[in-house]
Amino acid sequence: MKYAIAALLLAPVLAPVLAVADDDPVPSAQPVPAVEPVKTAEPVPESVPAPSPDELAAQIDAIDQDNRKLARENKNQDAKIQELSKLKSLSRYINVFVDVGAFAVGGDGSGIRPDIGHVYFPEYEGRIAGQWVFMGDPLSTAVNSLGEPSDTSTSREIDRDTINSEGRPSVLVNTIGVTISRYIAGGVSVSAFAMLLPRAEDNLLDIQLATISYRPLDDKNLLLEAGKVDSVLGVEYRVQDATRRKGVIPSLICRYTCGRPFGVRAQLTEGRLTTSATLTNGNNFQQIFERDLMLKSNGLPTASGHVQWMLPVGQGLELGVSGAIGPQDGQSELSVRQWHYGFDARLLDFHSFDITAEFVQGKQPGKTESMTECDAAPCLTYKGAYLLIDRYVTPKLIPYVRFDWRSAVHIRGTEFVYESHTFRTTVGAQLEMTSQIIGKLEYTYNRELGGIPQFPDDIVTTSLVVKTD
Amino acid sequence: MRRRLLCLVASWVGGCWTEEPLIHDAFTAEQWAKLQEDYRPPVAPDPCEHLPSAAQDRPYDCEAAARFGQQLFFEPKLSGPWVKPDLGKPETWYPTAQTSCSTCHATTLANAAKDPAWYTDIRAGNAVSQGASNPTPHNTLSLVNVGVALAVDDDGQEVLRKWYGWTGEALNADKAIVDCNTPNDIVNKIALPKAMQSDAEIVGLAINKTPAYLAAYRDVFGQDAPTNAASIQQNVYVALGAYMRRLVSIEAPFDNFIRGKADAMSPSATRGFALFVGKAMCAECHRGSMFTDDDFHVTGVPDATLDKGRGGTGEFYTVTLRNIEKTGPYMHKGTFMNLGEVIDFYSRGGGAWGGYTGHLDPLLQPFELEPEEAEDLQAFLVALTGLAVAPELRVDTHHVPSVPRRVP
């Protein structure tokens, strides 16, 4: 086969030479009589003198050299074809995508404002400086699927202002994603997902997933994983990456359910029931802004679980409940336990509609070591929900609307408090130009609740995802 | 809805999202209203209010008391210490009479030509005076606005300072720590006994030996000076208080700005105010009409002597920022010579160089300040400079005995 390919590749090159060679009645390896004239297919014009024996010998030498050269090239081509054949199999387990977007966010690009003068939250006066009483949600001005806010302003909790737009519209390479996965043998496979984030101050490499998977049973749909694994909470984590997400930006509660912690994970599907569980180093919070907590150890792992029942409505109505409990991250006392629970529902392809809804609630009780409450570990209470409705108008065009809400209070000693009470409405459309090119455009209206003044932080963002798989 | 759609279309143009217009590009209406309330311009004090009672509660002429107080403010004869006479002279001690209030709290004649309006010690090489924790020297505090109330409550009553001096305390005769809650306490417990090394007897002597002061005393209190030195000293406090309550400098550009006159301050100073109450967090301590929380904090000012401050905690008083441009050097040790150094110090979170007593106040945290922001902040501080103290109050009126003309 390879010789056939080589022949095809080399045909244009070899054709003239082969033509000459085929016409040559004398094999190049045989000696040519010095005195006999060379017979040609056509009579030699009388005006052209017959070549001398020396000239013929020179021509034969030249042809001989060309043959040797072609033989070498042929050999090289064979080697290249073999290399290409080896590389061709790689495309089966390496996939790449690039997500490019443009965005504009109101105000200074951030989703928080300080309560200067303790006007709106006077209960913190004398305890936390007004500049550090933050109103709003620092991640509510996310502009891409990672949830990166366009600006973090003077946030004290999120010290990595990766985009730092300061309210200016901008174009951004949101993500360069590389997925590697390969089946090894005996039900074992490995996979990894890395993201490259080109940013102004610091190009980031974020290893999102790195798992060894094992399917031990042939007759059961049981999957065991170890490494940096997916969360099991809710449903949004399954579609959080740009290639899978409907829409551009994550919901306000994705930060609690879309993390990819280190640990072990198991998932078993029996008929309509799917059960998932993890034991992980820490919670399931997104960690892109908390790298120092990625390898945290709390002495005991965090246990998380999700149970889902599928009902025969449309293409399936998934109803799920999930929860997590474990020592609070960022401190070493085992008795300080964080907890989380949530409900989720997803209706697939019901009269061309997909509907997804989630509710979560959780608490980190914090730890106090001095006179100031929550000084050793922050206190966090949160609850939130979202409803996403999308419809396949055509197989390629998917308009969608999402309502999401989050109410949370996050305090660390005298350092900061976030009073986050936000309701958002997102409308957008997704156009799948081909199976490998997806365009998205959406507008998000941020509405502050809980007595927080309205400030400009609405978002227009786009995303163009091109992927190889 | 139409507006939202327009915003969608015009998003790249920007500026569609302003749900609530920001005042001075920084504050919501509610925040601005609270700032206007919190930083309401101060009111010039009634010069005859809140003065200590005269001896035997006798009524006195407040105006005449202020004039008398001005004379005494510049009068070095009120100071000690007692010294032995030279050999060959009568065996009586006498006060050295070298130090007046104005020695530390008024510009010298040499500096008067530069800026005579500000009563503070700005003499090079003498940035500190004997202070509350004698012998620990402290930077001399300005007496301008010392009588201005922190605020006026809803009933029209003045809210006075609770503390005076860098530490709000002094040592009494028994070396016990006592609070300084009035200006009178400062004079009685620190200024006279410590800085001027004086006592009631010296004060009585200064009055009784000076006919001009005896006459002034009579004008003020309606009677001759008594032989009781303690009574004279009490009435001297009355006179000094009546004078110092007139040392007022308010109506700074900021006061008009906070009343609502937007152009009363430069754009730079306006931005500086937003920083002052915002990112720089100066307002957490320097708040209110007089820009002080009337409290004590450990700010971590480097101090080779490890001054222990109030009660040994390392805390020092939050001084007013009014006229701060005129009252350098700064901090309790006079460590920083200009406002730029002070801003740099606080932007590093205070205490950056170590060498201080106590635990740094948690309110002090580093913050990033661009060079232009530092300039804005400084411009705002300069905008706290009020109208100069009345010229007639800056005149040294203390009695100078005339030199007898030599008869040829």
PDB file of N, CA and C in Angstrom, chain A residues 183-250:
ATOM      1  N   TYR A 183      -7.462   4.884  25.347  1.00  0.00           N
ATOM      2  CA  TYR A 183      -7.738   3.602  26.001  1.00  0.00           C
ATOM      3  C   TYR A 183      -6.432   2.809  26.046  1.00  0.00           C
ATOM      4  N   ILE A 184      -6.135   2.248  27.199  1.00  0.00           N
ATOM      5  CA  ILE A 184      -4.888   1.492  27.336  1.00  0.00           C
ATOM      6  C   ILE A 184      -5.178   0.013  27.089  1.00  0.00           C
ATOM      7  N   ALA A 185      -5.762  -0.615  28.069  1.00  0.00           N
ATOM      8  CA  ALA A 185      -6.121  -2.032  27.943  1.00  0.00           C
ATOM      9  C   ALA A 185      -6.860  -2.433  29.201  1.00  0.00           C
ATOM     10  N   GLY A 186      -7.608  -3.523  29.113  1.00  0.00           N
ATOM     11  CA  GLY A 186      -8.256  -4.071  30.305  1.00  0.00           C
ATOM     12  C   GLY A 186      -9.213  -3.117  30.967  1.00  0.00           C
ATOM     13  N   GLY A 187      -9.860  -2.262  30.201  1.00  0.00           N
ATOM     14  CA  GLY A 187     -10.811  -1.313  30.760  1.00  0.00           C
ATOM     15  C   GLY A 187     -10.187  -0.059  31.320  1.00  0.00           C
ATOM     16  N   VAL A 188      -8.893   0.080  31.172  1.00  0.00           N
ATOM     17  CA  VAL A 188      -8.191   1.249  31.717  1.00  0.00           C
ATOM     18  C   VAL A 188      -7.947   2.269  30.604  1.00  0.00           C
ATOM     19  N   SER A 189      -8.196   3.504  30.915  1.00  0.00           N
ATOM     20  CA  SER A 189      -7.895   4.571  29.966  1.00  0.00           C
ATOM     21  C   SER A 189      -7.388   5.779  30.740  1.00  0.00           C
ATOM     22  N   VAL A 190      -6.716   6.647  30.033  1.00  0.00           N
ATOM     23  CA  VAL A 190      -6.220   7.875  30.660  1.00  0.00           C
ATOM     24  C   VAL A 190      -6.738   9.057  29.851  1.00  0.00           C
ATOM     25  N   SER A 191      -6.918  10.154  30.542  1.00  0.00           N
ATOM     26  CA  SER A 191      -7.356  11.353  29.834  1.00  0.00           C
ATOM     27  C   SER A 191      -6.896  12.580  30.600  1.00  0.00           C
ATOM     28  N   ALA A 192      -6.728  13.645  29.866  1.00  0.00           N
ATOM     29  CA  ALA A 192      -6.336  14.915  30.478  1.00  0.00           C
ATOM     30  C   ALA A 192      -6.909  16.040  29.646  1.00  0.00           C
ATOM     31  N   PHE A 193      -7.176  17.130  30.339  1.00  0.00           N
ATOM     32  CA  PHE A 193      -7.703  18.316  29.664  1.00  0.00           C
ATOM     33  C   PHE A 193      -6.957  19.521  30.224  1.00  0.00           C
ATOM     34  N   ALA A 194      -6.222  20.169  29.342  1.00  0.00           N
ATOM     35  CA  ALA A 194      -5.437  21.338  29.766  1.00  0.00           C
ATOM     36  C   ALA A 194      -5.928  22.567  29.019  1.00  0.00           C
ATOM     37  N   MET A 195      -5.878  23.670  29.709  1.00  0.00           N
ATOM     38  CA  MET A 195      -6.277  24.920  29.079  1.00  0.00           C
ATOM     39  C   MET A 195      -5.122  25.915  29.126  1.00  0.00           C
ATOM     40  N   LEU A 196      -4.903  26.545  28.020  1.00  0.00           N
ATOM     41  CA  LEU A 196      -3.925  27.636  27.954  1.00  0.00           C
ATOM     42  C   LEU A 196      -4.705  28.935  27.868  1.00  0.00           C
ATOM     43  N   LEU A 197      -4.381  29.845  28.733  1.00  0.00           N
ATOM     44  CA  LEU A 197      -5.090  31.112  28.763  1.00  0.00           C
ATOM     45  C   LEU A 197      -4.098  32.236  28.490  1.00  0.00           C
ATOM     46  N   PRO A 198      -4.061  32.734  27.285  1.00  0.00           N
ATOM     47  CA  PRO A 198      -3.147  33.863  27.019  1.00  0.00           C
ATOM     48  C   PRO A 198      -3.680  35.126  27.687  1.00  0.00           C
ATOM     49  N   ARG A 199      -2.948  35.626  28.640  1.00  0.00           N
ATOM     50  CA  ARG A 199      -3.386  36.812  29.355  1.00  0.00           C
ATOM     51  C   ARG A 199      -2.264  37.842  29.363  1.00  0.00           C
ATOM     52  N   ALA A 200      -2.657  39.072  29.598  1.00  0.00           N
ATOM     53  CA  ALA A 200      -1.702  40.170  29.455  1.00  0.00           C
ATOM     54  C   ALA A 200      -0.533  40.037  30.424  1.00  0.00           C
ATOM     55  N   GLU A 201      -0.835  39.755  31.661  1.00  0.00           N
ATOM     56  CA  GLU A 201       0.225  39.755  32.664  1.00  0.00           C
ATOM     57  C   GLU A 201       0.855  38.383  32.851  1.00  0.00           C
ATOM     58  N   ASP A 202       0.081  37.358  32.558  1.00  0.00           N
ATOM     59  CA  ASP A 202       0.566  36.044  32.917  1.00  0.00           C
ATOM     60  C   ASP A 202      -0.158  35.008  32.066  1.00  0.00           C
ATOM     61  N   ASN A 203       0.565  34.353  31.180  1.00  0.00           N
ATOM     62  CA  ASN A 203      -0.051  33.273  30.419  1.00  0.00           C
ATOM     63  C   ASN A 203      -0.239  32.085  31.347  1.00  0.00           C
ATOM     64  N   LEU A 204      -1.476  31.612  31.395  1.00  0.00           N
ATOM     65  CA  LEU A 204      -1.797  30.585  32.375  1.00  0.00           C
ATOM     66  C   LEU A 204      -1.936  29.222  31.706  1.00  0.00           C
ATOM     67  N   LEU A 205      -1.422  28.240  32.379  1.00  0.00           N
ATOM     68  CA  LEU A 205      -1.658  26.853  31.982  1.00  0.00           C
ATOM     69  C   LEU A 205      -2.449  26.225  33.111  1.00  0.00           C
ATOM     70  N   ASP A 206      -3.639  25.792  32.792  1.00  0.00           N
ATOM     71  CA  ASP A 206      -4.508  25.255  33.822  1.00  0.00           C
ATOM     72  C   ASP A 206      -4.869  23.817  33.458  1.00  0.00           C
ATOM     73  N   ILE A 207      -4.401  22.892  34.269  1.00  0.00           N
ATOM     74  CA  ILE A 207      -4.755  21.488  34.050  1.00  0.00           C
ATOM     75  C   ILE A 207      -6.123  21.273  34.687  1.00  0.00           C
ATOM     76  N   GLN A 208      -7.116  21.141  33.852  1.00  0.00           N
ATOM     77  CA  GLN A 208      -8.469  21.015  34.372  1.00  0.00           C
ATOM     78  C   GLN A 208      -8.778  19.587  34.811  1.00  0.00           C
ATOM     79  N   LEU A 209      -8.395  18.641  33.971  1.00  0.00           N
ATOM     80  CA  LEU A 209      -8.679  17.237  34.277  1.00  0.00           C
ATOM     81  C   LEU A 209      -7.428  16.402  34.019  1.00  0.00           C
ATOM     82  N   ALA A 210      -7.228  15.418  34.844  1.00  0.00           N
ATOM     83  CA  ALA A 210      -6.149  14.448  34.615  1.00  0.00           C
ATOM     84  C   ALA A 210      -6.575  13.173  35.328  1.00  0.00           C
ATOM     85  N   THR A 211      -7.140  12.265  34.588  1.00  0.00           N
ATOM     86  CA  THR A 211      -7.756  11.109  35.241  1.00  0.00           C
ATOM     87  C   THR A 211      -7.277   9.788  34.641  1.00  0.00           C
ATOM     88  N   ILE A 212      -7.226   8.818  35.519  1.00  0.00           N
ATOM     89  CA  ILE A 212      -7.079   7.420  35.106  1.00  0.00           C
ATOM     90  C   ILE A 212      -8.439   6.783  35.339  1.00  0.00           C
ATOM     91  N   SER A 213      -8.999   6.254  34.285  1.00  0.00           N
ATOM     92  CA  SER A 213     -10.351   5.693  34.374  1.00  0.00           C
ATOM     93  C   SER A 213     -10.293   4.180  34.249  1.00  0.00           C
ATOM     94  N   TYR A 214     -11.229   3.543  34.910  1.00  0.00           N
ATOM     95  CA  TYR A 214     -11.258   2.085  34.892  1.00  0.00           C
ATOM     96  C   TYR A 214     -12.706   1.616  34.873  1.00  0.00           C
ATOM     97  N   ARG A 215     -12.994   0.781  33.909  1.00  0.00           N
ATOM     98  CA  ARG A 215     -14.322   0.162  33.849  1.00  0.00           C
ATOM     99  C   ARG A 215     -14.135  -1.320  34.185  1.00  0.00           C
ATOM    100  N   PRO A 216     -14.390  -1.696  35.429  1.00  0.00           N
ATOM    101  CA  PRO A 216     -14.032  -3.053  35.859  1.00  0.00           C
ATOM    102  C   PRO A 216     -15.008  -4.129  35.405  1.00  0.00           C
ATOM    103  N   LEU A 217     -16.240  -3.749  35.115  1.00  0.00           N
ATOM    104  CA  LEU A 217     -17.255  -4.757  34.828  1.00  0.00           C
ATOM    105  C   LEU A 217     -17.759  -4.616  33.404  1.00  0.00           C
ATOM    106  N   ASP A 218     -17.832  -5.722  32.736  1.00  0.00           N
ATOM    107  CA  ASP A 218     -18.330  -5.689  31.371  1.00  0.00           C
ATOM    108  C   ASP A 218     -19.844  -5.546  31.326  1.00  0.00           C
ATOM    109  N   ASP A 219     -20.512  -6.121  32.333  1.00  0.00           N
ATOM    110  CA  ASP A 219     -21.969  -6.132  32.291  1.00  0.00           C
ATOM    111  C   ASP A 219     -22.596  -4.998  33.098  1.00  0.00           C
ATOM    112  N   LYS A 220     -21.774  -4.132  33.673  1.00  0.00           N
ATOM    113  CA  LYS A 220     -22.302  -2.992  34.442  1.00  0.00           C
ATOM    114  C   LYS A 220     -21.663  -1.709  33.929  1.00  0.00           C
ATOM    115  N   ASN A 221     -22.426  -0.655  33.966  1.00  0.00           N
ATOM    116  CA  ASN A 221     -21.898   0.638  33.538  1.00  0.00           C
ATOM    117  C   ASN A 221     -21.296   1.342  34.759  1.00  0.00           C
ATOM    118  N   LEU A 222     -20.189   0.803  35.170  1.00  0.00           N
ATOM    119  CA  LEU A 222     -19.505   1.346  36.350  1.00  0.00           C
ATOM    120  C   LEU A 222     -18.192   1.969  35.905  1.00  0.00           C
ATOM    121  N   LEU A 223     -17.984   3.192  36.316  1.00  0.00           N
ATOM    122  CA  LEU A 223     -16.770   3.912  35.954  1.00  0.00           C
ATOM    123  C   LEU A 223     -16.076   4.380  37.233  1.00  0.00           C
ATOM    124  N   LEU A 224     -14.817   4.018  37.339  1.00  0.00           N
ATOM    125  CA  LEU A 224     -14.016   4.465  38.478  1.00  0.00           C
ATOM    126  C   LEU A 224     -12.919   5.381  37.952  1.00  0.00           C
ATOM    127  N   GLU A 225     -12.695   6.492  38.622  1.00  0.00           N
ATOM    128  CA  GLU A 225     -11.689   7.447  38.162  1.00  0.00           C
ATOM    129  C   GLU A 225     -10.849   7.911  39.340  1.00  0.00           C
ATOM    130  N   ALA A 226      -9.623   8.245  39.043  1.00  0.00           N
ATOM    131  CA  ALA A 226      -8.739   8.816  40.067  1.00  0.00           C
ATOM    132  C   ALA A 226      -7.889   9.891  39.416  1.00  0.00           C
ATOM    133  N   GLY A 227      -7.587  10.900  40.197  1.00  0.00           N
ATOM    134  CA  GLY A 227      -6.785  12.013  39.675  1.00  0.00           C
ATOM    135  C   GLY A 227      -7.494  13.333  39.907  1.00  0.00           C
ATOM    136  N   LYS A 228      -7.412  14.183  38.939  1.00  0.00           N
ATOM    137  CA  LYS A 228      -8.148  15.448  39.004  1.00  0.00           C
ATOM    138  C   LYS A 228      -9.447  15.216  38.243  1.00  0.00           C
ATOM    139  N   VAL A 229     -10.491  15.064  39.019  1.00  0.00           N
ATOM    140  CA  VAL A 229     -11.722  14.506  38.444  1.00  0.00           C
ATOM    141  C   VAL A 229     -12.823  15.555  38.378  1.00  0.00           C
ATOM    142  N   ASP A 230     -13.855  15.210  37.632  1.00  0.00           N
ATOM    143  CA  ASP A 230     -15.016  16.073  37.549  1.00  0.00           C
ATOM    144  C   ASP A 230     -15.800  16.051  38.857  1.00  0.00           C
ATOM    145  N   SER A 231     -16.543  17.108  39.061  1.00  0.00           N
ATOM    146  CA  SER A 231     -17.469  17.162  40.183  1.00  0.00           C
ATOM    147  C   SER A 231     -18.625  16.198  39.925  1.00  0.00           C
ATOM    148  N   VAL A 232     -19.431  15.997  40.940  1.00  0.00           N
ATOM    149  CA  VAL A 232     -20.654  15.218  40.720  1.00  0.00           C
ATOM    150  C   VAL A 232     -21.885  16.037  41.078  1.00  0.00           C
ATOM    151  N   LEU A 233     -21.693  17.279  41.482  1.00  0.00           N
ATOM    152  CA  LEU A 233     -22.804  18.073  41.992  1.00  0.00           C
ATOM    153  C   LEU A 233     -23.576  18.716  40.848  1.00  0.00           C
ATOM    154  N   GLY A 234     -24.888  18.497  40.852  1.00  0.00           N
ATOM    155  CA  GLY A 234     -25.722  19.141  39.852  1.00  0.00           C
ATOM    156  C   GLY A 234     -25.467  18.614  38.455  1.00  0.00           C
ATOM    157  N   VAL A 235     -25.746  19.467  37.489  1.00  0.00           N
ATOM    158  CA  VAL A 235     -25.592  19.029  36.093  1.00  0.00           C
ATOM    159  C   VAL A 235     -24.711  19.986  35.274  1.00  0.00           C
ATOM    160  N   GLU A 236     -24.515  21.184  35.760  1.00  0.00           N
ATOM    161  CA  GLU A 236     -23.810  22.161  34.921  1.00  0.00           C
ATOM    162  C   GLU A 236     -22.356  21.771  34.680  1.00  0.00           C
ATOM    163  N   TYR A 237     -21.765  21.056  35.618  1.00  0.00           N
ATOM    164  CA  TYR A 237     -20.355  20.690  35.455  1.00  0.00           C
ATOM    165  C   TYR A 237     -20.122  19.874  34.195  1.00  0.00           C
ATOM    166  N   ARG A 238     -21.164  19.167  33.754  1.00  0.00           N
ATOM    167  CA  ARG A 238     -20.987  18.303  32.584  1.00  0.00           C
ATOM    168  C   ARG A 238     -20.796  19.106  31.299  1.00  0.00           C
ATOM    169  N   VAL A 239     -21.319  20.301  31.291  1.00  0.00           N
ATOM    170  CA  VAL A 239     -21.288  21.080  30.042  1.00  0.00           C
ATOM    171  C   VAL A 239     -20.575  22.407  30.263  1.00  0.00           C
ATOM    172  N   GLN A 240     -19.651  22.440  31.185  1.00  0.00           N
ATOM    173  CA  GLN A 240     -19.087  23.733  31.559  1.00  0.00           C
ATOM    174  C   GLN A 240     -18.058  24.279  30.574  1.00  0.00           C
ATOM    175  N   ASP A 241     -17.486  23.413  29.747  1.00  0.00           N
ATOM    176  CA  ASP A 241     -16.440  23.900  28.847  1.00  0.00           C
ATOM    177  C   ASP A 241     -17.050  24.524  27.593  1.00  0.00           C
ATOM    178  N   ALA A 242     -16.290  25.372  26.974  1.00  0.00           N
ATOM    179  CA  ALA A 242     -16.804  26.170  25.863  1.00  0.00           C
ATOM    180  C   ALA A 242     -17.354  25.317  24.732  1.00  0.00           C
ATOM    181  N   THR A 243     -16.781  24.138  24.524  1.00  0.00           N
ATOM    182  CA  THR A 243     -17.231  23.300  23.420  1.00  0.00           C
ATOM    183  C   THR A 243     -18.587  22.674  23.699  1.00  0.00           C
ATOM    184  N   ARG A 244     -18.964  22.611  24.948  1.00  0.00           N
ATOM    185  CA  ARG A 244     -20.199  21.921  25.302  1.00  0.00           C
ATOM    186  C   ARG A 244     -21.283  22.852  25.834  1.00  0.00           C
ATOM    187  N   ARG A 245     -20.879  23.968  26.361  1.00  0.00           N
ATOM    188  CA  ARG A 245     -21.842  24.834  27.044  1.00  0.00           C
ATOM    189  C   ARG A 245     -22.797  25.485  26.055  1.00  0.00           C
ATOM    190  N   LYS A 246     -24.047  25.524  26.443  1.00  0.00           N
ATOM    191  CA  LYS A 246     -24.993  26.330  25.682  1.00  0.00           C
ATOM    192  C   LYS A 246     -24.937  27.726  26.275  1.00  0.00           C
ATOM    193  N   GLY A 247     -24.504  28.646  25.460  1.00  0.00           N
ATOM    194  CA  GLY A 247     -24.274  29.984  25.970  1.00  0.00           C
ATOM    195  C   GLY A 247     -22.802  30.180  26.227  1.00  0.00           C
ATOM    196  N   VAL A 248     -22.483  31.341  26.726  1.00  0.00           N
ATOM    197  CA  VAL A 248     -21.073  31.682  26.916  1.00  0.00           C
ATOM    198  C   VAL A 248     -20.668  31.560  28.376  1.00  0.00           C
ATOM    199  N   ILE A 249     -21.353  32.279  29.239  1.00  0.00           N
ATOM    200  CA  ILE A 249     -20.859  32.385  30.611  1.00  0.00           C
ATOM    201  C   ILE A 249     -21.566  31.403  31.533  1.00  0.00           C
ATOM    202  N   PRO A 250     -20.897  30.984  32.591  1.00  0.00           N
ATOM    203  CA  PRO A 250     -21.518  30.047  33.521  1.00  0.00           C
ATOM    204  C   PRO A 250     -22.583  30.711  34.376  1.00  0.00           C
TER     205      PRO A 250
END
